[in-house]
GROMACS .gro file of C-alpha atoms in nm:
model
  196
    1MET     CA    1  13.764   9.623   4.491
    2HIS     CA    2  13.683   9.853   4.780
    3ASN     CA    3  13.347   9.960   4.643
    4ILE     CA    4  13.062   9.994   4.888
    5ARG     CA    5  12.693  10.074   4.844
    6PHE     CA    6  12.468  10.259   5.088
    7VAL     CA    7  12.089  10.275   5.060
    8ALA     CA    8  11.804  10.449   5.239
    9SER     CA    9  11.431  10.499   5.174
   10GLN     CA   10  11.175  10.728   5.332
   11SER     CA   11  10.797  10.742   5.287
   12VAL     CA   12  10.554  11.018   5.383
   13SER     CA   13  10.179  11.055   5.416
   14ILE     CA   14  10.076  11.398   5.539
   15PRO     CA   15   9.721  11.537   5.568
   16VAL     CA   16   9.699  11.875   5.395
   17PRO     CA   17   9.499  12.149   5.571
   18VAL     CA   18   9.223  12.290   5.348
   19GLN     CA   19   9.321  12.620   5.181
   20PRO     CA   20   9.136  12.844   4.933
   21VAL     CA   21   9.352  12.712   4.647
   22PRO     CA   22   9.406  12.333   4.598
   23ILE     CA   23   9.762  12.214   4.669
   24GLN     CA   24   9.789  12.073   4.313
   25HIS     CA   25   9.847  12.431   4.192
   26TYR     CA   26  10.119  12.488   4.446
   27LEU     CA   27  10.295  12.164   4.358
   28ARG     CA   28  10.318  12.263   3.992
   29GLN     CA   29  10.587  12.520   4.085
   30PRO     CA   30  10.907  12.316   4.131
   31GLN     CA   31  11.124  12.617   4.218
   32ARG     CA   32  10.898  12.706   4.509
   33LEU     CA   33  10.889  12.345   4.622
   34ILE     CA   34  11.269  12.315   4.623
   35ARG     CA   35  11.300  12.635   4.829
   36ALA     CA   36  11.057  12.490   5.085
   37LEU     CA   37  11.229  12.150   5.103
   38VAL     CA   38  11.590  12.265   5.108
   39ASP     CA   39  11.765  12.559   5.269
   40PRO     CA   40  11.743  12.828   4.995
   41THR     CA   41  12.102  12.942   5.064
   42ARG     CA   42  12.220  12.598   4.948
   43THR     CA   43  12.033  12.584   4.618
   44GLU     CA   44  12.056  12.753   4.282
   45GLN     CA   45  11.845  12.709   3.972
   46ILE     CA   46  12.065  12.604   3.680
   47GLY     CA   47  11.796  12.535   3.420
   48LYS     CA   48  11.423  12.516   3.357
   49GLU     CA   49  11.368  12.210   3.578
   50ARG     CA   50  11.721  12.180   3.716
   51PHE     CA   51  11.856  12.278   4.053
   52ARG     CA   52  12.200  12.250   4.213
   53LEU     CA   53  12.189  12.154   4.577
   54LYS     CA   54  12.490  12.192   4.804
   55MET     CA   55  12.427  11.941   5.081
   56ARG     CA   56  12.533  11.998   5.438
   57PRO     CA   57  12.880  11.857   5.519
   58LEU     CA   58  12.855  11.489   5.613
   59GLU     CA   59  13.085  11.319   5.862
   60PHE     CA   60  13.163  10.962   5.758
   61MET     CA   61  13.416  10.775   5.973
   62MET     CA   62  13.727  10.997   5.946
   63LEU     CA   63  13.605  11.176   5.633
   64ARG     CA   64  13.419  11.504   5.603
   65ILE     CA   65  13.249  11.535   5.265
   66GLN     CA   66  13.010  11.785   5.112
   67PRO     CA   67  12.828  11.649   4.807
   68THR     CA   68  12.683  11.881   4.546
   69VAL     CA   69  12.386  11.725   4.368
   70ASP     CA   70  12.211  11.836   4.049
   71LEU     CA   71  11.840  11.758   4.054
   72ARG     CA   72  11.573  11.756   3.789
   73VAL     CA   73  11.235  11.842   3.939
   74TRP     CA   74  10.913  11.851   3.740
   75ALA     CA   75  10.539  11.830   3.805
   76LYS     CA   76  10.261  11.654   3.618
   77PRO     CA   77   9.928  11.834   3.555
   78ASP     CA   78   9.769  11.648   3.849
   79GLY     CA   79  10.028  11.798   4.084
   80THR     CA   80  10.247  11.486   4.117
   81VAL     CA   81  10.607  11.598   4.159
   82HIS     CA   82  10.902  11.390   4.037
   83LEU     CA   83  11.258  11.444   4.152
   84VAL     CA   84  11.565  11.271   4.006
   85SER     CA   85  11.936  11.334   4.059
   86VAL     CA   86  12.116  11.395   3.731
   87GLY     CA   87  12.468  11.452   3.859
   88SER     CA   88  12.679  11.470   4.173
   89GLU     CA   89  13.019  11.593   4.279
   90ILE     CA   90  13.233  11.583   4.592
   91ARG     CA   91  13.439  11.899   4.595
   92GLY     CA   92  13.773  11.905   4.766
   93ILE     CA   93  13.841  11.528   4.779
   94GLU     CA   94  13.937  11.426   4.427
   95TYR     CA   95  13.995  11.058   4.511
   96ILE     CA   96  13.634  11.015   4.628
   97ASP     CA   97  13.485  11.250   4.368
   98ARG     CA   98  13.610  11.031   4.082
   99ARG     CA   99  13.471  10.717   4.250
  100PHE     CA  100  13.142  10.851   4.385
  101CYS     CA  101  12.790  10.806   4.249
  102LEU     CA  102  12.471  10.935   4.410
  103ASP     CA  103  12.121  10.843   4.291
  104LEU     CA  104  11.814  11.007   4.436
  105VAL     CA  105  11.463  10.933   4.308
  106GLY     CA  106  11.157  11.087   4.469
  107LYS     CA  107  10.788  11.127   4.403
  108LEU     CA  108  10.521  11.329   4.583
  109SER     CA  109  10.149  11.315   4.496
  110PRO     CA  110   9.832  11.476   4.628
  111VAL     CA  111   9.589  11.191   4.702
  112GLU     CA  112   9.231  11.233   4.819
  113GLU     CA  113   9.097  10.985   5.074
  114GLY     CA  114   8.764  11.029   5.248
  115GLY     CA  115   8.738  11.396   5.163
  116VAL     CA  116   9.090  11.470   5.296
  117THR     CA  117   9.386  11.545   5.070
  118TYR     CA  118   9.713  11.380   5.168
  119LEU     CA  119  10.060  11.434   5.034
  120LYS     CA  120  10.200  11.087   4.977
  121GLY     CA  121  10.551  11.026   4.865
  122LYS     CA  122  10.862  10.816   4.869
  123ALA     CA  123  11.230  10.889   4.824
  124ASP     CA  124  11.507  10.638   4.755
  125LEU     CA  125  11.870  10.736   4.797
  126VAL     CA  126  12.163  10.519   4.685
  127VAL     CA  127  12.531  10.607   4.712
  128GLU     CA  128  12.812  10.399   4.565
  129VAL     CA  129  13.169  10.489   4.644
  130ASP     CA  130  13.518  10.340   4.627
  131LEU     CA  131  13.665  10.380   4.971
  132PRO     CA  132  13.997  10.561   5.018
  133PRO     CA  133  14.285  10.346   5.152
  134PRO     CA  134  14.251  10.456   5.519
  135LEU     CA  135  13.911  10.283   5.532
  136TRP     CA  136  14.008   9.959   5.361
  137MET     CA  137  14.068   9.782   5.693
  138ALA     CA  138  13.738   9.883   5.853
  139PRO     CA  139  13.474   9.606   5.883
  140LYS     CA  140  13.228   9.627   5.594
  141SER     CA  141  12.929   9.585   5.827
  142LEU     CA  142  13.040   9.890   6.029
  143LEU     CA  143  13.087  10.097   5.714
  144GLU     CA  144  12.745   9.994   5.578
  145THR     CA  145  12.565  10.065   5.906
  146THR     CA  146  12.731  10.407   5.934
  147GLY     CA  147  12.669  10.499   5.569
  148ASN     CA  148  12.308  10.379   5.563
  149GLY     CA  149  12.240  10.571   5.884
  150LEU     CA  150  12.391  10.883   5.731
  151LEU     CA  151  12.169  10.861   5.421
  152LYS     CA  152  11.863  10.796   5.638
  153SER     CA  153  11.933  11.113   5.835
  154VAL     CA  154  11.954  11.312   5.508
  155LEU     CA  155  11.611  11.183   5.397
  156LEU     CA  156  11.465  11.237   5.744
  157THR     CA  157  11.570  11.604   5.735
  158ILE     CA  158  11.391  11.646   5.399
  159LYS     CA  159  11.082  11.469   5.539
  160GLN     CA  160  11.072  11.704   5.840
  161ARG     CA  161  11.097  12.009   5.615
  162LEU     CA  162  10.820  11.864   5.399
  163MET     CA  163  10.593  11.823   5.700
  164HIS     CA  164  10.653  12.172   5.838
  165GLN     CA  165  10.815  12.412   5.591
  166LEU     CA  166  10.627  12.299   5.281
  167LEU     CA  167  10.282  12.312   5.440
  168LEU     CA  168  10.365  12.651   5.591
  169ASP     CA  169  10.480  12.784   5.253
  170TYR     CA  170  10.169  12.641   5.085
  171ARG     CA  171   9.948  12.822   5.340
  172HIS     CA  172  10.125  13.155   5.273
  173TRP     CA  173  10.110  13.101   4.897
  174ALA     CA  174   9.737  13.012   4.903
  175SER     CA  175   9.664  13.317   5.118
  176ASP     CA  176   9.863  13.547   4.884
  177ALA     CA  177   9.696  13.393   4.578
  178THR     CA  178   9.353  13.455   4.729
  179GLU     CA  179   9.436  13.815   4.820
  180SER     CA  180   9.572  13.889   4.473
  181GLY     CA  181   9.251  13.759   4.316
  182LEU     CA  182   9.385  13.436   4.168
  183ALA     CA  183   9.122  13.239   4.353
  184VAL     CA  184   8.781  13.392   4.326
  185GLY     CA  185   8.580  13.176   4.557
  186SER     CA  186   8.812  12.872   4.539
  187GLN     CA  187   8.606  12.729   4.249
  188VAL     CA  188   8.800  12.906   3.976
  189LEU     CA  189   9.122  12.715   4.036
  190SER     CA  190   8.975  12.387   4.148
  191PRO     CA  191   9.104  12.118   3.909
  192ASN     CA  192   8.781  11.920   3.937
  193THR     CA  193   8.538  12.199   3.863
  194PRO     CA  194   8.414  12.230   3.504
  195PRO     CA  195   8.434  12.583   3.362
  196ALA     CA  196   8.116  12.783   3.420
   0.00000   0.00000   0.00000
């Protein structure tokens, strides 16, 4: 068998700047989260909690592939976001498409430590694929190093967007929510404040 498995993991811990509305409320909107984490021109919503993501083309050895991944994204009441791949496809290369499996599992939670809220999360990405004949002679260690590095770069890109784009979008959203009267003196929407 010419099956090979690539794996990558990425963890994050990001301090969240204080805004008028707690980030838990922002995180409970998966569609907004996906738009902040992934280029909006590459995503479409295909169901209540489901999104189709067209990844950037990936160069692997002599192959150029562009996976399309279906994700289920949902949030718990405390703002913890879960993300799981529920399907994948490689368009244009039927040989690989029929022998390709991508699994992505991610979790992002708001955690308070010492009066500061952090976004803490982890993503694990696994790809299993049967190699096409031109790659059968390549050393397995070279293939694994190249593939693992490729997956790591995918997760790193998402992490960078999380650290910049997501916090920026949260700031805009909190500001808009305050202006439109959703947060009357931050207490109204605070998850820890008992109703008056």
